CSV table of C-alpha atoms in Angstrom, one decimal:
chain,number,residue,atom,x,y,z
O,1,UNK,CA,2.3,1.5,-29.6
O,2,UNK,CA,3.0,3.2,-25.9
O,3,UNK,CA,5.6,0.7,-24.4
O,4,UNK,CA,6.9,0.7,-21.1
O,5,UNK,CA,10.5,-1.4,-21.3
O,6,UNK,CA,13.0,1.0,-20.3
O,7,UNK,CA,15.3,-1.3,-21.4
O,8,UNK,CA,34.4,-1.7,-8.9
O,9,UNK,CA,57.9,-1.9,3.2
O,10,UNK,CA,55.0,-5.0,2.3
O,11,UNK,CA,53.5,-4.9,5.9
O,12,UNK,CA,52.6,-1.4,5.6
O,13,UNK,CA,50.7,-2.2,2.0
O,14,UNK,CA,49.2,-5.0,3.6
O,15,UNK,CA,47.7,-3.0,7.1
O,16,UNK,CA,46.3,0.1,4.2
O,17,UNK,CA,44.6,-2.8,2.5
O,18,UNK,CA,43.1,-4.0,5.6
O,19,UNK,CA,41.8,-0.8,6.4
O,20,UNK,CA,40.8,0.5,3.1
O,21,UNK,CA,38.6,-2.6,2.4
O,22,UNK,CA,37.1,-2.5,6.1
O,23,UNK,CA,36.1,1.2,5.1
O,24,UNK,CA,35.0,0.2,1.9
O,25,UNK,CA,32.5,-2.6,3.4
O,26,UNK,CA,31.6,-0.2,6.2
O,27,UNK,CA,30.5,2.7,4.0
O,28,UNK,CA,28.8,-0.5,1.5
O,29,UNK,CA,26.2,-1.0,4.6
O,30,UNK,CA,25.5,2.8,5.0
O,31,UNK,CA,23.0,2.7,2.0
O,32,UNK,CA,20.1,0.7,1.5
O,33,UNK,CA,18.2,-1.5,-1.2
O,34,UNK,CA,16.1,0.3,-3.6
O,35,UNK,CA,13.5,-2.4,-4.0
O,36,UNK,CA,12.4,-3.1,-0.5
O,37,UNK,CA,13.0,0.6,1.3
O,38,UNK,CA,12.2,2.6,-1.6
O,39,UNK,CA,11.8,6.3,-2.1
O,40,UNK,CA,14.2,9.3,-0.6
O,41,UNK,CA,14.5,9.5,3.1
O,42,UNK,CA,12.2,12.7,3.6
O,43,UNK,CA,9.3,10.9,2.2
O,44,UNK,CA,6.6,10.2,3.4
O,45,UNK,CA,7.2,6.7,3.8
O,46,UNK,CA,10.4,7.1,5.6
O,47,UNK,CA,9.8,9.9,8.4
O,48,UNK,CA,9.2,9.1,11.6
O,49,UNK,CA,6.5,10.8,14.0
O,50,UNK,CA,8.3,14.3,15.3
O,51,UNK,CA,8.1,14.8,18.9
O,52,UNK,CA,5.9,18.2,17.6
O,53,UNK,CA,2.8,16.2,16.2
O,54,UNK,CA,-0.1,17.2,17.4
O,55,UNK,CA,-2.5,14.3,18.0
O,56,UNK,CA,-6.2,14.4,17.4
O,57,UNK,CA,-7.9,10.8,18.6
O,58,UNK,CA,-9.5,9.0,15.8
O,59,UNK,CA,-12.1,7.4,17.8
O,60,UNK,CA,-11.9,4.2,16.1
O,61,UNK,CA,-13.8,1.0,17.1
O,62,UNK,CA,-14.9,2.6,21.0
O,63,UNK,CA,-17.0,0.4,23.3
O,64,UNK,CA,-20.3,2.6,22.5
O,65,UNK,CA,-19.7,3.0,19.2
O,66,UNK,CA,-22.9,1.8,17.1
O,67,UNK,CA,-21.1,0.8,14.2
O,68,UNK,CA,-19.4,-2.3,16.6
O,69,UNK,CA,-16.1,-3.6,16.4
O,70,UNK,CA,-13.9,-4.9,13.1
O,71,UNK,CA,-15.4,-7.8,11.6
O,72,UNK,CA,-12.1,-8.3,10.1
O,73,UNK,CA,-8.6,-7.6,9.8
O,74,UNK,CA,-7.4,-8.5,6.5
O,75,UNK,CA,-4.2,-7.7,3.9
O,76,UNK,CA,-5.2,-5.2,1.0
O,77,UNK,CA,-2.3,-7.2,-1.3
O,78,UNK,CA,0.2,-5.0,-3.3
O,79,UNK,CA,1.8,-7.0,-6.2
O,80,UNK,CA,5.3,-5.1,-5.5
O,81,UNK,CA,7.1,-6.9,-8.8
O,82,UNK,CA,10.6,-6.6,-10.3
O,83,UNK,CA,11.6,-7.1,-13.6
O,84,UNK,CA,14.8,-7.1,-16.1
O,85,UNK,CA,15.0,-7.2,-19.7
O,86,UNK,CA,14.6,-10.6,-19.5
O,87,UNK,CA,11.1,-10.7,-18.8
O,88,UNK,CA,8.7,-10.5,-22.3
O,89,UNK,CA,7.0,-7.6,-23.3
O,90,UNK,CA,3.0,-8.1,-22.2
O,91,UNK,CA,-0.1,-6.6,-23.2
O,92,UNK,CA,-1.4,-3.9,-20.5
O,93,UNK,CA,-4.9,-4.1,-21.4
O,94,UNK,CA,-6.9,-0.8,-19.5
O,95,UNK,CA,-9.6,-2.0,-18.0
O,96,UNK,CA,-10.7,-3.8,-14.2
O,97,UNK,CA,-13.1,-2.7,-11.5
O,98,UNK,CA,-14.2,-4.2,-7.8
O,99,UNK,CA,-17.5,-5.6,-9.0
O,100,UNK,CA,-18.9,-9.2,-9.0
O,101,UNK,CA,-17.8,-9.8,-12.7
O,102,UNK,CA,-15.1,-11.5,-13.9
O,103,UNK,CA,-12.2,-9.9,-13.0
O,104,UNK,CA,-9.8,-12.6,-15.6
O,105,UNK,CA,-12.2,-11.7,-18.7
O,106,UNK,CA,-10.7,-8.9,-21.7
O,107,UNK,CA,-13.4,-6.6,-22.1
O,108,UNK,CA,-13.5,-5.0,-25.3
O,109,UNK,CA,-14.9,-1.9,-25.3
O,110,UNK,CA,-14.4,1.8,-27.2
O,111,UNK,CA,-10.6,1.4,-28.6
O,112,UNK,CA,-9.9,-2.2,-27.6
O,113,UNK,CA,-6.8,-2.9,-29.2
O,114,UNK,CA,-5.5,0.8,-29.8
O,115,UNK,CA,-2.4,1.7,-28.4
O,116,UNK,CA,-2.9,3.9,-25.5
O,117,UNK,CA,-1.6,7.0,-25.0
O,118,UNK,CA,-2.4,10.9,-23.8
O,119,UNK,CA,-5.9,10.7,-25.0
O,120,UNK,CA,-6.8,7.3,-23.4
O,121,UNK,CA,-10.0,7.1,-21.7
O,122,UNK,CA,-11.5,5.5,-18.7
O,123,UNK,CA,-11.7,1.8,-19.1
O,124,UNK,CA,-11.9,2.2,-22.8
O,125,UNK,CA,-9.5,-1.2,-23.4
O,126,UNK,CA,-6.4,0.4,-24.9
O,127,UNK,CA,-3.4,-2.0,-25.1
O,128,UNK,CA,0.0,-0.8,-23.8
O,129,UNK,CA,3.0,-3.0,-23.2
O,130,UNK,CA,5.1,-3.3,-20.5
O,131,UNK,CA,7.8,-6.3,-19.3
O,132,UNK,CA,6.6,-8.8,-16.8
O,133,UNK,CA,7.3,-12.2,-15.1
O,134,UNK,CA,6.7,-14.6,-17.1
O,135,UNK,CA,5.4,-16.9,-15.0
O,136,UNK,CA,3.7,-13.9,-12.3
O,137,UNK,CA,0.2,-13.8,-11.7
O,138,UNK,CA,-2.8,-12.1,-9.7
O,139,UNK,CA,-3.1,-15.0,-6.9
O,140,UNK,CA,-1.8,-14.9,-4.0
O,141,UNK,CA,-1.6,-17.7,-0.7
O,142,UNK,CA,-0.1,-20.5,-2.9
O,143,UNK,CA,1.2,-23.6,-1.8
O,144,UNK,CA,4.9,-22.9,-3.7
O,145,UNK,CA,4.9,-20.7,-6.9
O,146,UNK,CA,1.5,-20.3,-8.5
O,147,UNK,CA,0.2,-22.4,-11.8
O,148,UNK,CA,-1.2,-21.0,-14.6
O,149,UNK,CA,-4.2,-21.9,-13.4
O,150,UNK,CA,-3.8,-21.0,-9.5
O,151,UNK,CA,-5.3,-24.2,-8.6
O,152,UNK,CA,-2.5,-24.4,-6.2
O,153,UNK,CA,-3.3,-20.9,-4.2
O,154,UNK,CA,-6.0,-20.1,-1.6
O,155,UNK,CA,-6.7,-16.6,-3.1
O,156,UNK,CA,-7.8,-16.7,-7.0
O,157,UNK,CA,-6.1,-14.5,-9.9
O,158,UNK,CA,-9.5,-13.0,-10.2
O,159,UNK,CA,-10.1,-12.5,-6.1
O,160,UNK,CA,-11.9,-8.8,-6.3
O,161,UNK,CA,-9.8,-6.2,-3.9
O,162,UNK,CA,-7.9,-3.0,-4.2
O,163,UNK,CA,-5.0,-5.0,-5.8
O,164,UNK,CA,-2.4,-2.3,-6.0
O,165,UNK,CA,0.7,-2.8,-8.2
O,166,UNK,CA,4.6,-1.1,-8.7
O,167,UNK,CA,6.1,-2.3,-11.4
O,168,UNK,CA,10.5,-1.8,-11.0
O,169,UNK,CA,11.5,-1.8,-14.6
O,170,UNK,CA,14.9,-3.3,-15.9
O,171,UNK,CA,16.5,0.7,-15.8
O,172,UNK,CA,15.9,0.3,-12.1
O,173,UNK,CA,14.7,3.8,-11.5
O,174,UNK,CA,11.2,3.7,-13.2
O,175,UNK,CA,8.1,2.4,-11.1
O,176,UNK,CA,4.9,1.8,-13.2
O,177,UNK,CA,1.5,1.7,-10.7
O,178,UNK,CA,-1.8,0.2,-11.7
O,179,UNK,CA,-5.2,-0.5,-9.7
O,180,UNK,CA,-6.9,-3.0,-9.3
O,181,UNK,CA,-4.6,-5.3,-11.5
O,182,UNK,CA,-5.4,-9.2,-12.8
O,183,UNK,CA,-3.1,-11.3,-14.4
O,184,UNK,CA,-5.5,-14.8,-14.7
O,185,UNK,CA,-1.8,-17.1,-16.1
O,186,UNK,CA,1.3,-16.9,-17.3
O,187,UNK,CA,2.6,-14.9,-20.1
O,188,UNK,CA,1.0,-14.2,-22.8
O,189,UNK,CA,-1.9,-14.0,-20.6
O,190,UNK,CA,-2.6,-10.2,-20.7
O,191,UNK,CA,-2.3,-8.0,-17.6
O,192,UNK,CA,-5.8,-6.4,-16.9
O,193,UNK,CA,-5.4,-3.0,-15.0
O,194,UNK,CA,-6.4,1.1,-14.9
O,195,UNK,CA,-4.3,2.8,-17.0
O,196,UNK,CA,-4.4,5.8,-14.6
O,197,UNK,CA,-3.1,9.4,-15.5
O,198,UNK,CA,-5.1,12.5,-16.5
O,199,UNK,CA,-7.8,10.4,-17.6
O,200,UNK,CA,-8.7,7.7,-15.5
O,201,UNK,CA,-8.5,6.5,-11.5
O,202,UNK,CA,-9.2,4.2,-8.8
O,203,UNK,CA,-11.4,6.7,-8.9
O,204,UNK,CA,-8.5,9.2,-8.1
O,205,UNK,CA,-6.1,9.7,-11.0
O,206,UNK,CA,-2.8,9.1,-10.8
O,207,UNK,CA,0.1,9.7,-12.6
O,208,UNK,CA,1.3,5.7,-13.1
O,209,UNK,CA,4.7,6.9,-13.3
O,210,UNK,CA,7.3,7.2,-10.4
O,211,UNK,CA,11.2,7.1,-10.3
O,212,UNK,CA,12.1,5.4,-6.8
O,213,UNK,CA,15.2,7.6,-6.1
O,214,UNK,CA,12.1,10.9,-5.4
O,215,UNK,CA,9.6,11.4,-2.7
O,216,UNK,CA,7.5,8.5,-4.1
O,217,UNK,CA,4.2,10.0,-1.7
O,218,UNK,CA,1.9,8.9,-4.8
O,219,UNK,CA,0.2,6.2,-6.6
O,220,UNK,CA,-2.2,3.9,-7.6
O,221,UNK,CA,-4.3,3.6,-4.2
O,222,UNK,CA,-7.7,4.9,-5.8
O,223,UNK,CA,-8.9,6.0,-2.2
O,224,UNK,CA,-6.0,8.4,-1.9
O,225,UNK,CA,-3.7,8.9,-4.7
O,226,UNK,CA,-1.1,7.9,-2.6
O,227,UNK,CA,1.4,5.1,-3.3
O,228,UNK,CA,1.4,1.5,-4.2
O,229,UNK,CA,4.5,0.0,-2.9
O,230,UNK,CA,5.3,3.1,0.2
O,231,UNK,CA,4.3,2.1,3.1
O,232,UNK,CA,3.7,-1.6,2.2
O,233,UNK,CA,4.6,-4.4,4.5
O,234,UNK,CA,7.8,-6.4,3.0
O,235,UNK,CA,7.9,-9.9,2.5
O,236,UNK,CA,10.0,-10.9,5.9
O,237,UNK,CA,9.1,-8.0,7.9
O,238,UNK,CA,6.2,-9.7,9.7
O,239,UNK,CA,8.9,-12.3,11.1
O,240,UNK,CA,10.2,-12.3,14.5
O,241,UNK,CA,13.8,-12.4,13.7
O,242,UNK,CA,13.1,-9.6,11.2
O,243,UNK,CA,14.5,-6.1,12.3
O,244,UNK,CA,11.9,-3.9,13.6
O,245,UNK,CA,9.8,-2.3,10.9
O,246,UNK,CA,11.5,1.0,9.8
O,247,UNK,CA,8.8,2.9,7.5
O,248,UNK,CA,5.3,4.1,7.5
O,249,UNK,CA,2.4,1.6,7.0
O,250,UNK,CA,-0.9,2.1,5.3
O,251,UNK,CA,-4.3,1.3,6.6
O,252,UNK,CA,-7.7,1.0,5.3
O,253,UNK,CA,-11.7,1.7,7.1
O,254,UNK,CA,-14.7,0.7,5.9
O,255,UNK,CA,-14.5,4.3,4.0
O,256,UNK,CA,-18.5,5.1,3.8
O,257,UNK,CA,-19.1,4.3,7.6
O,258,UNK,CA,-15.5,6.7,9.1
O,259,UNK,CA,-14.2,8.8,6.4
O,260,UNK,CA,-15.6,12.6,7.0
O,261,UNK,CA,-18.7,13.6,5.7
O,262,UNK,CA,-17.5,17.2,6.4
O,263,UNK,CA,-15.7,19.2,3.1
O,264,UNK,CA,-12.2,18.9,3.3
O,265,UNK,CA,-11.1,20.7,0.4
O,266,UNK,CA,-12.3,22.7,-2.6
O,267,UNK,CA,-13.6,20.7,-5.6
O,268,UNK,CA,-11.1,20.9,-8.4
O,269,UNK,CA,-10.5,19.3,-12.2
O,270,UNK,CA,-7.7,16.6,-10.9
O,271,UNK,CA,-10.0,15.5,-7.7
O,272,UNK,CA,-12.9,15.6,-10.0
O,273,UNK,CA,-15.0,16.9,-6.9
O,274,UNK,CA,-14.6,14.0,-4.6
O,275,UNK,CA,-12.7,16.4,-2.3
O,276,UNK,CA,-13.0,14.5,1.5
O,277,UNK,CA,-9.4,14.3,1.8
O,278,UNK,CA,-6.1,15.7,3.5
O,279,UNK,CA,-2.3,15.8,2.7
O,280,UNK,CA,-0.8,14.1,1.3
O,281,UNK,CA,-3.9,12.5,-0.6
O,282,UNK,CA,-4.6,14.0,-3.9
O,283,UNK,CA,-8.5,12.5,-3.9
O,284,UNK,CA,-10.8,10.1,-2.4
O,285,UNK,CA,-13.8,8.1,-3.4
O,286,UNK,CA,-16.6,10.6,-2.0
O,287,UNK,CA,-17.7,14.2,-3.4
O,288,UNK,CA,-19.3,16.9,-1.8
O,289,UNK,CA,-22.9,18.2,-2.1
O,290,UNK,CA,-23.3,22.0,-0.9
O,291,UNK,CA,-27.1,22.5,-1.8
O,292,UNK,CA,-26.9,19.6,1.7
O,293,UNK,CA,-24.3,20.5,3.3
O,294,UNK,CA,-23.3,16.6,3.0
O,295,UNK,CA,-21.4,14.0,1.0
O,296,UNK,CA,-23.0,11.8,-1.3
O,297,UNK,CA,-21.6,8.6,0.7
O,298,UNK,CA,-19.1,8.9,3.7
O,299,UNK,CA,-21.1,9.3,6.9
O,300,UNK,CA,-17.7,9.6,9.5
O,301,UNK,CA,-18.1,12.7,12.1
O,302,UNK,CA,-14.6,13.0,12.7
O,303,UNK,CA,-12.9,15.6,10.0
O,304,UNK,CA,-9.2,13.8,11.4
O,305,UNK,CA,-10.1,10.3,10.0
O,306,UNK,CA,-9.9,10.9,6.2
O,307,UNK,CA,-8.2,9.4,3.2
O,308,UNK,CA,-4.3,10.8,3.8
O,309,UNK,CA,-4.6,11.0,7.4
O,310,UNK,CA,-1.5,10.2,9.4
O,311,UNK,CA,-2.7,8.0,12.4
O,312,UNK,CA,0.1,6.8,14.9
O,313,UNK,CA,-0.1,5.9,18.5
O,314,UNK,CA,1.2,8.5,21.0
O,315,UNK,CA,4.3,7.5,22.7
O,316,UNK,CA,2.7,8.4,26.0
O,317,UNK,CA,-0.2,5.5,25.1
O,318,UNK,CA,2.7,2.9,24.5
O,319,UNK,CA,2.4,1.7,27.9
O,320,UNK,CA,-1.3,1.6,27.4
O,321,UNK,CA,-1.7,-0.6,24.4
O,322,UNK,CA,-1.1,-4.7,26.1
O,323,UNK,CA,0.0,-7.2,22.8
O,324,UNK,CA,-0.1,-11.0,23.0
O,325,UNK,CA,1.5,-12.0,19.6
O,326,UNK,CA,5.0,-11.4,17.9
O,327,UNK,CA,2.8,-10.2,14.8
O,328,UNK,CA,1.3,-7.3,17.3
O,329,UNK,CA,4.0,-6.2,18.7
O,330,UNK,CA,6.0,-5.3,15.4
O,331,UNK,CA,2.7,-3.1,14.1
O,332,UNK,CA,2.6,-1.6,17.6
O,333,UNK,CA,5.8,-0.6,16.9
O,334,UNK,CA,5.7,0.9,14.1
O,335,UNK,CA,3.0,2.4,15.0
O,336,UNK,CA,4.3,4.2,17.5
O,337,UNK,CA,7.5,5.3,15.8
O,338,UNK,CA,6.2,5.3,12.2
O,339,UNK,CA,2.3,5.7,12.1
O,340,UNK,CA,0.0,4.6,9.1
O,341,UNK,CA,-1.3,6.3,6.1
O,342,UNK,CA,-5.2,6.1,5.0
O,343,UNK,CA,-4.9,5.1,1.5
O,344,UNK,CA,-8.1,3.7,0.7
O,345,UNK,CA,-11.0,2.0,1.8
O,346,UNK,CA,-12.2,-1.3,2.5
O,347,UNK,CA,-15.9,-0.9,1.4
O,348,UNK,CA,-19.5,0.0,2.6
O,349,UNK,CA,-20.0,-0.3,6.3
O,350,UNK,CA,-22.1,-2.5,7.3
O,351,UNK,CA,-23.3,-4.9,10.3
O,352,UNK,CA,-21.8,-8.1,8.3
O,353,UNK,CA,-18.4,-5.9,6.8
O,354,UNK,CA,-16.5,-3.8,8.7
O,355,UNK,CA,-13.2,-4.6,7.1
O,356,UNK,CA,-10.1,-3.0,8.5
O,357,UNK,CA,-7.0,-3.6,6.1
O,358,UNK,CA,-3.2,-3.5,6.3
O,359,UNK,CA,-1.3,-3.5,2.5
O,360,UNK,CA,1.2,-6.3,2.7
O,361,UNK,CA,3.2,-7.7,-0.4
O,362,UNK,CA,1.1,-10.0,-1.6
O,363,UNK,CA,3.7,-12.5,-0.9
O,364,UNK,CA,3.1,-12.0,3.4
O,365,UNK,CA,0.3,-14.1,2.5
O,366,UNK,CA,2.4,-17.4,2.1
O,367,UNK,CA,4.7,-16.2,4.1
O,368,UNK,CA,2.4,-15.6,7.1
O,369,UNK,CA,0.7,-19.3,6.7
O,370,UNK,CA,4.2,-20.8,6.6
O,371,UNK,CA,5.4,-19.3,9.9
O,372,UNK,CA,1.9,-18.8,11.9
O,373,UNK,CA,-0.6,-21.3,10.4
O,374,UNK,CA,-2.5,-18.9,9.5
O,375,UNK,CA,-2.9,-15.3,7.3
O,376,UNK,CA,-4.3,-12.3,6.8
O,377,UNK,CA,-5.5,-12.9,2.8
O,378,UNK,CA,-8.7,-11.6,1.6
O,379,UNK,CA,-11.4,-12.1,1.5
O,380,UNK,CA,-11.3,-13.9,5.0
O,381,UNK,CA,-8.5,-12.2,7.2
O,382,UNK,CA,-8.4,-13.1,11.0
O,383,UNK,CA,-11.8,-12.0,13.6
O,384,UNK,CA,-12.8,-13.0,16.7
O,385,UNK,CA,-13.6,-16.3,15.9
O,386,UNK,CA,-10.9,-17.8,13.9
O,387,UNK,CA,-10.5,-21.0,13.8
O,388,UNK,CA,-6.5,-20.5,14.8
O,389,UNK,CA,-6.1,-19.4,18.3
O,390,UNK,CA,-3.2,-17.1,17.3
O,391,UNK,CA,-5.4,-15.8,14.6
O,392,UNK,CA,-7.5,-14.3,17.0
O,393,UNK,CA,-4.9,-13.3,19.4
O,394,UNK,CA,-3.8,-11.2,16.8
O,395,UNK,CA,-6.9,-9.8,15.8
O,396,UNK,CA,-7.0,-8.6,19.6
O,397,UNK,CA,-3.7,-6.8,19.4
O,398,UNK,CA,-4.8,-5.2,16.1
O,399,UNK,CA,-8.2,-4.2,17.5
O,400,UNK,CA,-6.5,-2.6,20.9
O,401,UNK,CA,-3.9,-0.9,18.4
O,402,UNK,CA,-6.8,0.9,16.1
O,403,UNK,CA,-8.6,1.9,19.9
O,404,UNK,CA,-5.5,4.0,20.6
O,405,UNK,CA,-4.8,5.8,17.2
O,406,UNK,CA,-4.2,10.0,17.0
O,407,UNK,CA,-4.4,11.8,13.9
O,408,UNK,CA,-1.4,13.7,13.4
O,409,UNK,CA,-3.4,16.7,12.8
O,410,UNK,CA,-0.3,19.1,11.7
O,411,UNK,CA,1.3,16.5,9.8
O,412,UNK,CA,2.3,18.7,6.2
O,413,UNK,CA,4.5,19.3,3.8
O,414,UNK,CA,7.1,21.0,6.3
O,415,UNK,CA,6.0,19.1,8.9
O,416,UNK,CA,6.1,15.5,7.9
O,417,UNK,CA,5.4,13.4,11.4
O,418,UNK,CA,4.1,16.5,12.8
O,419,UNK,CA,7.4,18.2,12.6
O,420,UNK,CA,10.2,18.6,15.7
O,421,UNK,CA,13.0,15.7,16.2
O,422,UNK,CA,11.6,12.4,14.9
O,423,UNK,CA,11.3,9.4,17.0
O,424,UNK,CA,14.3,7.8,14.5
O,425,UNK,CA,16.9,9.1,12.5
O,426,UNK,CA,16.9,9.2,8.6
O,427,UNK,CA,17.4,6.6,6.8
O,428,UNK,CA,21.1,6.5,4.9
O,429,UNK,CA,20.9,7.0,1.3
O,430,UNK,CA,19.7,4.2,-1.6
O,431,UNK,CA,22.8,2.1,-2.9
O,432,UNK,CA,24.1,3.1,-6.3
């Protein structure tokens, strides 16, 4: 059965050991932590907007535009989870969607409880094993750690959204992705998830291995292809005595109503045709008709605003874009020095839903309610009415940054950030 559990004179001494363990501690904080700053430092995650980026304006949310303002800013929750050889070897059972069924149910269909392997297929119930948490599951917004039952958390085990997951495993290298993933109790309540790979997607496949030492650009996000846990807001960063946030963010449209209807690129075997995309997205969720000229489902006008599109605001807008809360002014930040990745979407478009998402640890949630009084947790998020005043401050702050975001129309392999001298140096090497 597949299993993933990849199971240091006398004054004269005294003045060299001084200095050889103030060298040692200094050259100890010139690395950083795998786990919450993942990934090389020329990924994707990690490079800052050049000064050579050429900016293309997204057009996001304008005064005029018919399709109004947000209804919502919300957190598209990664489960961003760590685990040792401590934790108990799980069932991985392949299947979950974003429907209105239940999400916690086992669904047996074609080769329910098979092992899976090379030939799995889409949603076909293969069991695979991998180490987890005990005690982790799929809710999210609890009061304390969750029950079994999540009756003690705002935001079910079975809440539908994109539910992203990077699994570290105990060898410390390994990262395992899955979307969307449930986990409806403790152990040995299976884990419910895509397999991913050469057979299956969110709908794009994805290969749901990734060793956090390399470039890490993809993943799980079924929108995109691109990462799970890059680009995700860490528990703590959100805070005001946090340091500023140091990485790239990801961001989600209502993908039907902005993404490009316009072909982006050729229809191929691993996109499977759904080709309205740019780098460093592998996929998206729409194809491309060429007897119309059109795409079966995104509507957008603007070729710029795609799945994989680096939007940032231009450092000459920083003095444009006027925030009111602590929460603001961190995303403006790192918006401005970082810029955010579309990695998936957030639905249909539509009068009563148009959802704009941020990926947080799914942990933010608490930790935002402890701090503000309120959060960001689906399926609710913050609008212009929320019942918490600084709620909907924020959701102004988010709503001027989205007005001022540029694509980073050369943004590329060579030219990550658009290329030049980036707005802030590399990041130091990951700790040994």
């Amino acid at each position: 059965m597949w299993q993933y559990s990849f199971q240091p004179c006398c004054l004269a001494w005294a003045f060299h050991m001084l200095l050889t363990s103030c060298y040692a501690e200094t050259v100890a904080q010139e690395c950083r932590d795998r786990f919450l700053e993942p990934f090389s430092s020329n990924s994707i995650w990690n490079v800052a907007i050049g000064d050579g980026a050429i900016f293309h304006h997204a057009h996001l949310f304008e005064h005029q535009d018919y399709r109004g303002p947000p209804t919502d800013f919300h957190n598209d929750q990664d489960f961003i989870v760590r685990t040792t050889v401590d934790d108990p070897i799980t069932d991985w059972i392949n299947q979950g969607d974003w429907g209105s069924d239940q999400h916690c149910a086992v669904q047996h269909n074609k080769n329910a409880g098979k092992p899976c392997s090379d030939t799995t297929e889409m949603l076909d119930s293969c069991v695979a094993k991998v180490r987890l948490p005990r005690n982790w599951t799929s809710a999210s917004d609890c009061n304390g750690p969750p029950s079994s039952s999540g009756d003690n958390c705002q935001s079910a085990a079975g809440q539908s959204n994109n539910n992203a997951m990077a699994l570290l495993l105990p060898d410390n290298e390994t990262i395992v992705q899955m979307q969307p993933v449930y986990r409806c109790g403790f152990y040995p309540t299976p884990l419910l998830a895509r397999w991913g790979n050469h057979t299956d997607g969110g709908p794009q496949r994805f290969n749901n291995l990734t060793n956090i030492l390399e470039d890490g650009a993809h993943g799980a996000h079924g929108g995109s292809g691109l990462s799970s846990i890059g680009g995700s807001i860490r528990l703590g960063e959100l805070l005001p005595s946090s340091p500023p946030i140091n990485h790239v963010l990801k961001i989600e449209l209502a993908n039907w109503w902005y993404f490009g209807a316009k072909q982006l690129q050729p229809k191929t075997e691993d996109n499977g045709g759904r080709s309205q995309y740019v780098w460093p997205a592998t996929g998206s969720n729409a194809g491309f008709d060429p007897s119309t000229n059109t795409s079966g489902s995104y509507v957008g006008t603007n070729p710029y605003v795609a799945p994989g599109a680096l939007l940032a605001i231009p450092s000459f807008l920083e003095g444009n874009v006027s925030v009111q809360t602590a929460i603001g002014a961190r995303i403006k930040d790192a918006m401005v020095n970082y810029g955010g990745y579309l990695v998936d979407g957030t639905g249909r478009g539509s009068a009563k839903h148009n959802s704009v998402a941020l990926c947080m640890d799914a942990l933010v949630n608490s930790e935002m309610r402890e701090h503000f009084g309120f959060n960001m947790a689906y399926p609710h998020g913050i609008t212009a009415t929320s019942d918490s005043k600084n709620a909907t401050l924020l959701y102004q702050d988010l709503l001027q940054i989205f007005r001022n975001l540029y694509a980073v129309s050369n943004n590329g392999p060579s030219t990550i950030g658009g290329g030049g001298t980036p707005r802030k140096p590399p990041k130091p090497p990951i700790c040994k």
